[in-house]
Coordinates of C-alpha atoms in Angstrom, one line a residue:
M793 CA 13.2 17.6 4.1
R794 CA 15.0 19.2 7.1
R795 CA 12.3 22.1 6.9
F796 CA 9.6 19.4 7.1
N797 CA 11.4 17.8 10.0
R798 CA 11.7 21.1 11.8
F799 CA 7.9 21.6 11.2
Y800 CA 6.7 18.3 12.3
T801 CA 8.9 18.0 15.6
R802 CA 7.6 21.3 16.7
R803 CA 3.9 20.4 15.6
I804 CA 3.8 17.2 17.7
G805 CA 5.7 18.8 20.6
V806 CA 8.7 16.5 20.8
L807 CA 11.0 19.4 21.4
H808 CA 9.4 20.0 24.8
E809 CA 11.4 18.9 28.0
G810 CA 8.7 16.3 28.7
L811 CA 6.7 14.5 26.1
A812 CA 2.8 15.1 26.3
D813 CA 3.2 17.2 29.6
T814 CA 4.9 14.1 31.4
P815 CA 8.3 14.0 33.0
F816 CA 9.6 11.6 30.4
S817 CA 11.7 12.6 27.5
L818 CA 11.0 11.4 23.9
A819 CA 13.6 8.6 24.2
E820 CA 12.2 7.6 27.7
S821 CA 8.6 7.6 26.3
R822 CA 9.6 5.5 23.4
L823 CA 11.2 2.9 25.6
L824 CA 8.1 2.8 27.9
W825 CA 5.9 2.3 24.8
E826 CA 8.2 -0.6 23.6
F827 CA 8.0 -2.3 27.1
A828 CA 4.2 -1.8 27.1
H829 CA 3.9 -3.5 23.8
R830 CA 6.2 -6.5 24.6
D831 CA 6.0 -9.2 27.2
Q832 CA 9.7 -8.8 27.8
T833 CA 12.8 -7.8 25.8
T834 CA 16.5 -7.4 26.2
A835 CA 18.8 -4.4 25.8
A836 CA 20.3 -5.8 22.6
E837 CA 16.9 -6.2 21.1
L838 CA 15.9 -2.6 22.0
A839 CA 19.4 -1.2 20.7
R840 CA 18.8 -3.0 17.4
D841 CA 15.1 -2.2 16.9
L842 CA 15.4 1.4 17.9
D843 CA 18.9 2.0 16.4
L844 CA 20.2 3.4 19.6
D845 CA 23.8 3.6 20.8
A846 CA 24.3 0.8 23.5
G847 CA 25.9 3.3 26.0
Y848 CA 23.1 5.8 25.7
L849 CA 20.4 3.1 25.9
S850 CA 22.2 1.7 29.1
R851 CA 21.9 5.1 30.8
L852 CA 18.2 5.4 29.8
L853 CA 17.6 1.9 31.2
R854 CA 19.4 2.5 34.3
G855 CA 17.3 5.7 35.1
L856 CA 14.0 3.6 34.4
K857 CA 15.2 1.0 36.7
E858 CA 16.1 3.4 39.5
A859 CA 12.6 4.8 39.1
K860 CA 11.3 1.2 39.5
L861 CA 9.5 1.4 36.3
I862 CA 11.1 -1.7 34.7
R863 CA 12.6 -4.8 36.1
G864 CA 15.2 -7.3 34.8
V865 CA 15.2 -11.1 35.3
R866 CA 18.0 -13.4 34.2
S867 CA 17.3 -15.9 31.5
K868 CA 17.0 -19.3 32.7
E869 CA 18.4 -20.7 29.3
D870 CA 21.4 -18.2 29.2
A871 CA 22.3 -16.2 32.5
R872 CA 24.2 -13.5 30.3
H873 CA 20.6 -12.4 29.0
L874 CA 18.6 -10.1 31.1
H875 CA 15.0 -10.0 30.3
L876 CA 13.4 -6.6 30.7
S877 CA 9.8 -5.7 31.4
L878 CA 7.5 -3.1 32.8
T879 CA 6.7 -3.2 36.7
A880 CA 3.2 -2.2 37.8
A881 CA 4.5 1.3 38.6
G882 CA 5.7 1.3 35.0
R883 CA 2.4 0.5 33.6
R884 CA 0.8 3.2 35.9
A885 CA 3.4 5.7 34.5
F886 CA 2.8 4.8 30.8
A887 CA -1.0 4.8 31.0
P888 CA -1.4 8.7 31.2
L889 CA 1.5 9.1 28.7
D890 CA -0.4 6.9 26.2
R891 CA -3.7 8.5 26.8
Q892 CA -2.3 12.2 26.4
T893 CA -0.3 11.1 23.3
E894 CA -3.7 9.7 21.7
A895 CA -5.5 13.0 22.7
G896 CA -2.7 15.1 21.1
V897 CA -3.1 13.1 17.8
A898 CA -6.8 13.5 17.8
A899 CA -6.4 17.3 18.5
L900 CA -4.1 17.4 15.6
L901 CA -6.5 15.7 13.2
A902 CA -9.7 17.3 14.6
P903 CA -9.6 20.5 12.3
L904 CA -9.2 18.3 9.2
A905 CA -12.2 16.9 7.3
D906 CA -12.1 13.1 6.9
A907 CA -10.8 13.4 3.3
A908 CA -8.0 15.5 4.4
Q909 CA -7.3 13.0 7.2
Q910 CA -7.1 10.2 4.8
R911 CA -4.7 12.2 2.5
L912 CA -2.5 12.9 5.5
L913 CA -2.4 9.3 6.7
A914 CA -1.6 8.1 3.1
A915 CA 1.2 10.7 2.8
M916 CA 2.7 9.3 6.2
T917 CA 2.4 5.7 5.0
T918 CA 4.3 6.6 1.6
I919 CA 7.0 8.4 3.5
E920 CA 7.5 5.5 5.8
S921 CA 7.4 2.9 3.0
L922 CA 9.8 4.9 0.8
L923 CA 12.3 5.5 3.6
D924 CA 12.1 2.1 5.1
G925 CA 11.8 -0.2 2.3
A926 CA 13.6 -3.1 4.2
H927 CA 10.8 -3.0 6.8
R928 CA 7.9 -2.7 4.5
I929 CA 4.5 -2.0 6.3
A930 CA 2.4 -5.1 6.3
S931 CA -1.0 -3.4 6.7
P932 CA -3.9 -5.4 5.2
W933 CA -5.6 -4.5 2.0
L934 CA -8.9 -5.2 0.5
L935 CA -10.8 -5.3 -2.8
R936 CA -14.0 -3.4 -3.3
A937 CA -16.4 -2.0 -5.9
P938 CA -15.7 1.5 -7.1
H939 CA -16.9 4.5 -5.3
S940 CA -17.6 8.0 -6.6
G941 CA -14.3 9.5 -7.6
D942 CA -12.5 6.2 -8.2
I943 CA -12.9 6.3 -11.9
G944 CA -11.2 9.7 -12.0
W945 CA -8.4 8.2 -9.8
V946 CA -8.0 5.3 -12.3
V947 CA -7.5 7.8 -15.2
A948 CA -5.2 10.0 -13.2
R949 CA -2.9 7.4 -11.7
H950 CA -2.7 5.6 -15.2
G951 CA -1.5 8.8 -16.6
A952 CA 0.8 9.7 -14.0
L953 CA 2.5 6.3 -13.5
Y954 CA 2.9 5.5 -17.2
A955 CA 4.4 8.9 -17.7
E956 CA 6.9 8.4 -14.8
E957 CA 7.9 4.8 -15.6
Y958 CA 7.6 4.6 -19.3
A959 CA 7.5 8.4 -20.5
W960 CA 4.2 7.8 -22.3
D961 CA 2.6 11.0 -23.2
L962 CA -0.8 12.3 -22.6
R963 CA -2.4 10.3 -25.3
F964 CA -2.2 7.3 -23.1
E965 CA -4.2 9.2 -20.3
A966 CA -6.8 10.3 -22.9
L967 CA -7.1 6.5 -24.1
V968 CA -7.7 5.4 -20.4
A969 CA -10.2 8.3 -20.0
R970 CA -12.2 7.0 -23.1
I971 CA -12.0 3.4 -21.9
T972 CA -13.3 4.2 -18.4
A973 CA -16.1 6.5 -19.9
D974 CA -17.3 3.5 -22.0
F975 CA -17.2 1.4 -19.0
V976 CA -19.5 3.6 -17.0
E977 CA -21.8 4.3 -19.9
R978 CA -22.2 0.7 -21.1
F979 CA -21.8 -1.0 -17.6
D980 CA -23.7 -4.2 -17.3
A981 CA -23.5 -5.4 -13.5
S982 CA -24.6 -8.9 -14.7
R983 CA -21.7 -9.3 -17.0
E984 CA -19.0 -6.8 -15.9
A985 CA -17.0 -5.5 -12.8
C986 CA -14.4 -3.2 -11.5
W987 CA -12.3 -3.9 -8.5
I988 CA -10.5 -1.2 -6.5
A989 CA -7.6 -2.3 -4.2
E990 CA -7.6 -0.3 -1.0
R991 CA -4.8 -0.1 1.7
G992 CA -5.1 2.0 4.8
G993 CA -7.8 4.0 3.3
T994 CA -6.0 4.8 0.1
N995 CA -6.4 3.3 -3.5
V996 CA -3.5 1.2 -4.4
G997 CA -4.7 -0.7 -7.5
C998 CA -7.4 -1.6 -9.9
V999 CA -8.7 -3.8 -12.7
F1000 CA -11.6 -4.0 -14.9
L1001 CA -13.4 -7.0 -16.5
V1002 CA -15.8 -6.1 -19.3
Q1003 CA -17.6 -7.9 -22.2
A1004 CA -15.3 -8.0 -25.2
R1005 CA -16.2 -6.1 -28.1
D1006 CA -15.3 -6.4 -31.9
E1007 CA -14.1 -2.8 -33.1
T1008 CA -14.5 -4.0 -36.7
K1009 CA -18.1 -4.7 -36.2
N1010 CA -19.4 -1.4 -34.7
H1011 CA -18.1 -2.5 -31.2
A1012 CA -20.5 -5.5 -31.1
V1013 CA -20.3 -7.7 -28.0
V1014 CA -18.2 -11.0 -28.7
Q1015 CA -20.3 -13.6 -27.1
G1016 CA -18.7 -15.8 -24.4
T1017 CA -15.5 -13.6 -24.2
A1018 CA -14.6 -11.1 -21.4
Q1019 CA -11.8 -8.6 -21.6
L1020 CA -9.4 -7.8 -18.8
R1021 CA -8.5 -4.1 -18.9
M1022 CA -6.4 -1.4 -16.9
L1023 CA -4.6 -3.6 -14.3
L1024 CA -2.6 -1.2 -12.2
V1025 CA -0.8 -1.5 -8.8
E1026 CA 0.7 1.5 -7.1
P1027 CA 4.6 1.4 -6.7
V1028 CA 4.2 1.6 -2.8
A1029 CA 1.9 -1.5 -2.8
R1030 CA 3.8 -3.9 -5.3
D1031 CA 5.2 -7.2 -4.1
L1032 CA 2.2 -7.6 -1.9
G1033 CA 0.4 -10.0 -4.2
I1034 CA -2.3 -7.4 -5.1
G1035 CA -1.7 -7.7 -8.9
A1036 CA -2.2 -11.5 -8.8
R1037 CA -5.2 -11.1 -6.7
L1038 CA -6.9 -8.7 -9.1
V1039 CA -6.3 -11.0 -11.9
D1040 CA -7.5 -14.0 -9.9
E1041 CA -10.7 -11.9 -9.3
C1042 CA -11.4 -11.5 -13.0
E1043 CA -11.1 -15.1 -13.7
R1044 CA -13.3 -15.9 -10.7
F1045 CA -16.0 -13.6 -11.9
A1046 CA -15.7 -14.6 -15.6
R1047 CA -16.2 -18.3 -14.6
A1048 CA -19.1 -17.5 -12.4
K1049 CA -20.8 -15.6 -15.3
G1050 CA -20.3 -18.4 -17.9
Y1051 CA -17.6 -16.8 -20.0
R1052 CA -15.5 -19.2 -22.1
H1053 CA -12.4 -16.9 -22.7
I1054 CA -10.6 -14.0 -21.2
V1055 CA -8.7 -11.7 -23.5
L1056 CA -6.5 -8.8 -22.9
W1057 CA -4.2 -6.4 -24.7
T1058 CA -0.9 -5.3 -23.2
N1059 CA 2.6 -4.2 -24.3
S1060 CA 5.7 -6.1 -24.2
V1061 CA 7.5 -3.5 -21.9
L1062 CA 5.0 -4.3 -19.1
L1063 CA 7.0 -7.0 -17.6
A1064 CA 5.5 -7.4 -14.2
A1065 CA 1.9 -7.6 -15.7
R1066 CA 3.0 -10.1 -18.4
A1067 CA 4.6 -12.3 -15.6
I1068 CA 1.4 -12.4 -13.7
Y1069 CA -0.7 -13.2 -16.9
A1070 CA 1.7 -16.1 -17.8
R1071 CA 1.5 -17.5 -14.2
N1072 CA -2.3 -17.5 -14.4
G1073 CA -2.3 -19.5 -17.6
Y1074 CA -2.8 -16.8 -20.1
V1075 CA -1.1 -17.5 -23.5
L1076 CA 0.2 -14.9 -25.9
T1077 CA -1.7 -15.3 -29.2
K1078 CA -0.7 -12.2 -31.2
S1079 CA 2.1 -9.6 -31.2
E1080 CA 2.5 -6.8 -33.5
P1081 CA 4.6 -3.5 -33.4
H1082 CA 2.9 -0.1 -33.2
E1083 CA 3.7 3.5 -32.4
S1084 CA 1.7 5.0 -29.7
F1085 CA 2.0 7.4 -26.8
G1086 CA 5.3 8.8 -28.2
H1087 CA 7.1 5.5 -28.4
R1088 CA 7.5 2.5 -30.8
L1089 CA 6.1 -0.5 -28.9
V1090 CA 5.0 -4.0 -29.3
G1091 CA 1.4 -4.8 -28.7
E1092 CA 0.3 -8.2 -27.5
T1093 CA -2.9 -10.1 -27.2
W1094 CA -3.1 -12.8 -24.4
E1095 CA -5.9 -15.3 -23.9
L1096 CA -7.1 -17.6 -21.2
K1097 CA -9.5 -20.4 -21.9
L1098 CA -11.9 -21.1 -19.2
S1099 CA -13.6 -24.1 -20.7

């Protein structure tokens, strides 16, 4: 981590005396950015939000005031509070700093292909969310149909996450690979669907809804019954309601296509998924032990009646 910090601070130029070829230090530049993006603020708010020592912050603010870049106005409600904001000179000073910083980021990204840029941004989001869990990034997410490469992602992430979180072996990844291959080969757009949850240009979840098939009758279609399969949400995107939304989309689609039931098979150890199914009205109809993926498990069949 220290090696990465040394690399990155050098790469983005924050070790220079002035940031982005301006007379402002990194701390001064950050304060100007905060002022430019707030109507007004107080020293206490800045100290809290930026985790700065009050004495150090006071010296920085004094320098900006002496340069007539910020001004302070006493609060009408409480004279003890001084509301700080940028002056016209401060906005003029911030404008080139903002432009040059944006140009620097563009130059940093320019040598990278679009896919590499997305990987870089996803890695940055992951670092931020893992190290600052108390202030989770509330960036929007969307559901979309699968693109080329998404099926491979579904297989890879199921294999990796279930190995990490439940120690399931490669046989589970092989099972997911067979299920996704069957989905692609048998796909009927009028009766089946897959949704990929995407956040910040990165896949963070998925679910499939297919026609249920009877394995004892040569995989014949079970009329009127849909099957929900392969619900997954990445750890960095959990607690955002993505899992519940994916399950809701399956129900919405199934009702629109005239299905009478949705069934699914899961395992008792998958507590988060089971909680979503229960909240959505699914009922546990069958439970049986089995040994799979290197573990003794309890398989469960859940069903939702749509009519």
